Coordinates of C-alpha atoms and ligand atoms in Angstrom, one line a residue:
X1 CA -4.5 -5.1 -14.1
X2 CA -6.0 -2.0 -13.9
X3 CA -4.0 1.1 -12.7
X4 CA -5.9 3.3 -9.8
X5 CA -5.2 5.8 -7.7
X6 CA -5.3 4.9 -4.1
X7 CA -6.7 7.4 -1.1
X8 CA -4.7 6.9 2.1
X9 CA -7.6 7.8 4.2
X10 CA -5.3 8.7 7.6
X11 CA -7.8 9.4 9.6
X12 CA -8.2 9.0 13.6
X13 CA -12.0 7.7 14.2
X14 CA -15.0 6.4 11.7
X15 CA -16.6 10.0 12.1
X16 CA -13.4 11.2 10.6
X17 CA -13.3 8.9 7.6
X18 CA -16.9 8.8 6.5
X19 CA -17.0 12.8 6.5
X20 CA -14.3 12.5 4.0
X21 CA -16.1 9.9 2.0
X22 CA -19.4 11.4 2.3
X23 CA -18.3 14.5 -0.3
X24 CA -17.4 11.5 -3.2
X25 CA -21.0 11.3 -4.5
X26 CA -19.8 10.3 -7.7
X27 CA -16.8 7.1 -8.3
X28 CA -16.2 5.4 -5.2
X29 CA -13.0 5.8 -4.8
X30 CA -10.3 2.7 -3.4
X31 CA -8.9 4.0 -0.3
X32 CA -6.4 2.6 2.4
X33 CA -7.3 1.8 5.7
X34 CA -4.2 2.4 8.1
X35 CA -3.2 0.4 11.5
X36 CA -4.5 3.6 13.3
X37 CA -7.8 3.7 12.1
X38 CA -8.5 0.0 11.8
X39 CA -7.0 -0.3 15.5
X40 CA -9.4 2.7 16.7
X41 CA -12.7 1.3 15.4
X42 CA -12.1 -2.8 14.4
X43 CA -12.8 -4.7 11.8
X44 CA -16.1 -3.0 11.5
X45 CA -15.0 0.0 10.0
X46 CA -13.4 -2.3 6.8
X47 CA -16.9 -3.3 6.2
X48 CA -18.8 -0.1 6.9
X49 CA -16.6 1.3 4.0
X50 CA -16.7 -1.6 1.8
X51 CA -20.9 -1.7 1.8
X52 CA -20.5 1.9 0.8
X53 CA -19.0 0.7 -2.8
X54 CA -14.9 1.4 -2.0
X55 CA -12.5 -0.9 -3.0
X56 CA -9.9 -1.4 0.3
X57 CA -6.3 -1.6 1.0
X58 CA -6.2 -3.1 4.5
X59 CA -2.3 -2.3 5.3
X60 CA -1.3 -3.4 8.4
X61 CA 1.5 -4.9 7.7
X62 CA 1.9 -8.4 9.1
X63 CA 4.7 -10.1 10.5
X64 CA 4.6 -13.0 12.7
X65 CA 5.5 -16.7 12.7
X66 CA 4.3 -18.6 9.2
X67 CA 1.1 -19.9 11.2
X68 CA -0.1 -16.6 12.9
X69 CA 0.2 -14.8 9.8
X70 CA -1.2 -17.7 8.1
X71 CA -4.6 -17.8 10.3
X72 CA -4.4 -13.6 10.6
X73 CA -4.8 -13.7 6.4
X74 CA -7.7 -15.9 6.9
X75 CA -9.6 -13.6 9.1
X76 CA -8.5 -10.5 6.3
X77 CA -9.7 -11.9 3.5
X78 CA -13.0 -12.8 5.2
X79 CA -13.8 -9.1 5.6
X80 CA -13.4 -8.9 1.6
X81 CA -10.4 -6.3 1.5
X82 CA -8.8 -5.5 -2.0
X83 CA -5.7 -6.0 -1.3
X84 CA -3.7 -6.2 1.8
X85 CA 0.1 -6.5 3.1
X86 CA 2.9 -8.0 5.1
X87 CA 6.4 -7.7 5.2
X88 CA 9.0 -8.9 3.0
X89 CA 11.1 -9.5 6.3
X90 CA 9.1 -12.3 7.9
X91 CA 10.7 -14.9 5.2
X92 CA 9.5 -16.3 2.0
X93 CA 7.9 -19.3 4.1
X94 CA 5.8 -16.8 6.1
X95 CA 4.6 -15.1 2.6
X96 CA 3.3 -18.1 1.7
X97 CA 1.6 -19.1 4.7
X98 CA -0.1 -15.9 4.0
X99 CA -1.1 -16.7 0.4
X100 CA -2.3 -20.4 1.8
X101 CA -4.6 -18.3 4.2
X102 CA -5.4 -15.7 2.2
X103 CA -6.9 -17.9 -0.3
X104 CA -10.4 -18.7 0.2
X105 CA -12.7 -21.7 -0.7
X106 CA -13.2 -20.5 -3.4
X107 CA -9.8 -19.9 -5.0
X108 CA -10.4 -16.0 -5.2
X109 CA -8.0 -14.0 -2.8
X110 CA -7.0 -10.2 -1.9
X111 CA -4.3 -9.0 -3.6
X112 CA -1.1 -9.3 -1.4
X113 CA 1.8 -7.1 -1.4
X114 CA 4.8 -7.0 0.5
X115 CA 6.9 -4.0 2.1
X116 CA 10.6 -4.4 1.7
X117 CA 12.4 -1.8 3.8
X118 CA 10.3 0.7 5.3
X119 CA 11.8 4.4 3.9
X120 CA 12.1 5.2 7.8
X121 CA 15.1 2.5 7.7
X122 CA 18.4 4.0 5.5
X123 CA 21.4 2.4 4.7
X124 CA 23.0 3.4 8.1
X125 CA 20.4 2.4 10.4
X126 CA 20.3 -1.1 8.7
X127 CA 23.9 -2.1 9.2
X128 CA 23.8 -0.6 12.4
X129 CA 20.5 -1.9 14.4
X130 CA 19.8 -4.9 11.7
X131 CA 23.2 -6.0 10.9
X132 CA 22.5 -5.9 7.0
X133 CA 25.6 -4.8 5.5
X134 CA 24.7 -4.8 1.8
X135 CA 24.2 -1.6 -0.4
X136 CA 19.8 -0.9 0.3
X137 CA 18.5 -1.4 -3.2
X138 CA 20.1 -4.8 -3.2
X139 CA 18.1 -5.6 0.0
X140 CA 15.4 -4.1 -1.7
X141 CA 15.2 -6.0 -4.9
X142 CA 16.1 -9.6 -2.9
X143 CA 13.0 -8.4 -0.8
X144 CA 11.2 -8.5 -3.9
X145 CA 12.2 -11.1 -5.9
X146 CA 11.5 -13.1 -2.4
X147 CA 7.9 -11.7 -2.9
X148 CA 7.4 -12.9 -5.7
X149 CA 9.0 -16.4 -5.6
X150 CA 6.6 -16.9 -2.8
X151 CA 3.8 -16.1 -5.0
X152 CA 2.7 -12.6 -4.1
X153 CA 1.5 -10.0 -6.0
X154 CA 3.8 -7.6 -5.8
X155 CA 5.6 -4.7 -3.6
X156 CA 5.1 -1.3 -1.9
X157 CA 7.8 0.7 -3.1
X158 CA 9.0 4.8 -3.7
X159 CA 8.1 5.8 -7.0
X160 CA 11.6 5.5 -7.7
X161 CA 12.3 2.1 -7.3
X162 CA 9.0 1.1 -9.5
X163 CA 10.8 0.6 -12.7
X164 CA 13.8 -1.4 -11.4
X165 CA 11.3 -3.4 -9.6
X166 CA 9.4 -4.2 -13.0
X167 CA 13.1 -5.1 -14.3
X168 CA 13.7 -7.8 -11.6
X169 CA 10.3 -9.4 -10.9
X170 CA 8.7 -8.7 -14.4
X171 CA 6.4 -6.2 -15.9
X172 CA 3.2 -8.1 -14.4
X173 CA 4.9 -7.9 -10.2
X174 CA 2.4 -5.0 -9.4
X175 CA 4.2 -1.5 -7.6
X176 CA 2.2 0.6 -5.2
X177 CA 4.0 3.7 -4.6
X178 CA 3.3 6.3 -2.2
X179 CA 5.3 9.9 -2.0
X180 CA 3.1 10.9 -4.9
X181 CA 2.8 15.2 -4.9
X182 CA 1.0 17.4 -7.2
X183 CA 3.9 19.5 -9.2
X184 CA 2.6 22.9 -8.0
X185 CA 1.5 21.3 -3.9
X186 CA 3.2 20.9 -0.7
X187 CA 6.2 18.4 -0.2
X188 CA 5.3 17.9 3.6
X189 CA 7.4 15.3 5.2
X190 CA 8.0 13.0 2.2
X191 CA 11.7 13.3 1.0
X192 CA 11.7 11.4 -2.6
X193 CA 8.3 12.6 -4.6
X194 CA 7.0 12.0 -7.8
X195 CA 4.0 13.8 -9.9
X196 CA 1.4 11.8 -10.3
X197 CA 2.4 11.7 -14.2
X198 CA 5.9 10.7 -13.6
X199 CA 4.5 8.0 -11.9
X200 CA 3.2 6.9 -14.9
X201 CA 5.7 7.1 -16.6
X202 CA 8.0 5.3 -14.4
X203 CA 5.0 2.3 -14.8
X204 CA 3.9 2.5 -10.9
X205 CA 0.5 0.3 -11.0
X206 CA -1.4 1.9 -8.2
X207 CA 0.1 5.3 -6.8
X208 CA -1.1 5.8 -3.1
X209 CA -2.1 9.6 -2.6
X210 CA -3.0 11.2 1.5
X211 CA -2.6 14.5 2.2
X212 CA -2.6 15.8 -1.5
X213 CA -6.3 14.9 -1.2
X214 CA -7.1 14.5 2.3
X215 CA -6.0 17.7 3.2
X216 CA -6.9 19.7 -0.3
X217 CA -9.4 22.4 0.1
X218 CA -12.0 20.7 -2.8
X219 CA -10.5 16.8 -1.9
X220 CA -13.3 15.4 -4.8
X221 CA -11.1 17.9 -7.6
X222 CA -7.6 16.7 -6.0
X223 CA -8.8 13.3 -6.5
X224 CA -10.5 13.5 -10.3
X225 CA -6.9 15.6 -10.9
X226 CA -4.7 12.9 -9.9
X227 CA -6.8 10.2 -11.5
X228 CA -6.7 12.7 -14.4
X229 CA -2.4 12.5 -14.7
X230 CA -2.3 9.2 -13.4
X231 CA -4.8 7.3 -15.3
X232 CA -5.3 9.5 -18.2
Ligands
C5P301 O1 -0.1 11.9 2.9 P1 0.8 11.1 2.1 O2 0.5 11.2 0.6 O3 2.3 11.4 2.4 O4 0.5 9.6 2.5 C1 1.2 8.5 2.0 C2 0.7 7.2 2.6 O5 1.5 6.2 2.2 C3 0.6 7.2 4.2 O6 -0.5 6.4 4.6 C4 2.0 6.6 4.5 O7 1.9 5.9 5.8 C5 2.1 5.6 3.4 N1 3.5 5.2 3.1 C6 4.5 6.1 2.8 N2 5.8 5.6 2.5 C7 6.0 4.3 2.6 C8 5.1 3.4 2.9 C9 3.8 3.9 3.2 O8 4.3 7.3 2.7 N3 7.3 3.9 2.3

């Protein structure tokens, strides 16, 4: 399993995205395609960027009843994404309802991953509006080993949590971690960040980078730098 540096290509509208894309002339990089952009320009926009050469993180996060998400994973891996996601909440029987659909006739699927807690929800807010009254990590780690029992791939987790992860579910349970910040760049709104050395360090798989790139004055040098400390 190759380790890669993801883009999260945040962007608003196709004409926004393929600006961005339009300075990599080089390696194609893989990028992640949000809920905002796929819900502003459709499916179409997933294969736009994957005729182009990128390798796709469709993350929209999915959670539904076993069959929706089931027949929703179908659809996915028909437009050829990379990987893609759901959450960890919808039960071990709806992640593998998406596996079952995910899968196509061939026996080749995406890569699935699962979000645990989103790092929006603290300790506080899940006893208080979920009614989850153990300590976070432990929710975070059942989360996980859930994942994986149902047979997905592995997890979407802070930096921080990537090695404990790897302890639980095994050294092969892929972690994608995002809060990744060059050591001399701008925090911004993330709260818990990690170099993208320290990422690999810590053994995160695929780190996923915004801002750091999307926003960097030459994004093409931001990009080779973090593949650079992250790949090696
Ligand atoms: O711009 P920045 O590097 O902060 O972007 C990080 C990306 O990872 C964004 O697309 C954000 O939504 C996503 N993400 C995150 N933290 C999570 C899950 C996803 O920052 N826990």
């Amino acid at each position: 399993m190759g380790k890669d540096v993801i883009i999260a290509c945040d962007f608003a509208s196709a004409e926004q995205v393929f600006g961005f894309l339009d300075k990599f002339t080089g390696k194609k990089p893989f990028v992640k395609i949000g809920m905002e952009l796929f819900y502003a320009e459709g499916p179409q926009i997933v294969r736009e960027i994957k005729k182009r050469g990128h390798k796709i993180f469709l993350d929209l996060k999915l959670h539904d009843i076993p069959n929706t998400v089931k027949k929703s994973m179908a659809v996915l891996s028909g437009l050829d994404v990379d990987m893609t996601n759901l959450h960890a909440a919808g039960t071990v029987s709806m992640m593998e309802a998406a596996i079952e659909g995910l899968t196509r006739p061939d026996g080749t699927r995406p890569l699935l991953i699962a979000v645990t807690q989103l790092t929006s929800t603290d300790q506080e807010r899940m006893e208080k509006d979920l009614l989850i009254r153990e300590p976070i990590d432990k929710v975070v780690m059942h989360y996980a080993a859930n994942a994986k029992k149902a047979g997905l791939d592995g997890v979407v987790c802070s930096p921080l949590e990537a090695g404990k992860v790897h302890e639980t579910c095994g050294e092969d349970f892929l972690t994608v971690t995002p809060g990744v910040r060059f050591a001399d760049g701008d925090v911004g709104d993330q709260k818990r960040v990690m170099t993208p050395a320290q990422a690999k360090e810590i053994g995160s798989d695929y780190i996923v980078v915004g801002r750091p790139i999307t926003a960097a004055e030459d994004p093409v040098a931001a990009y080779e730098r973090c593949v650079r400390e992250f790949v090696g």
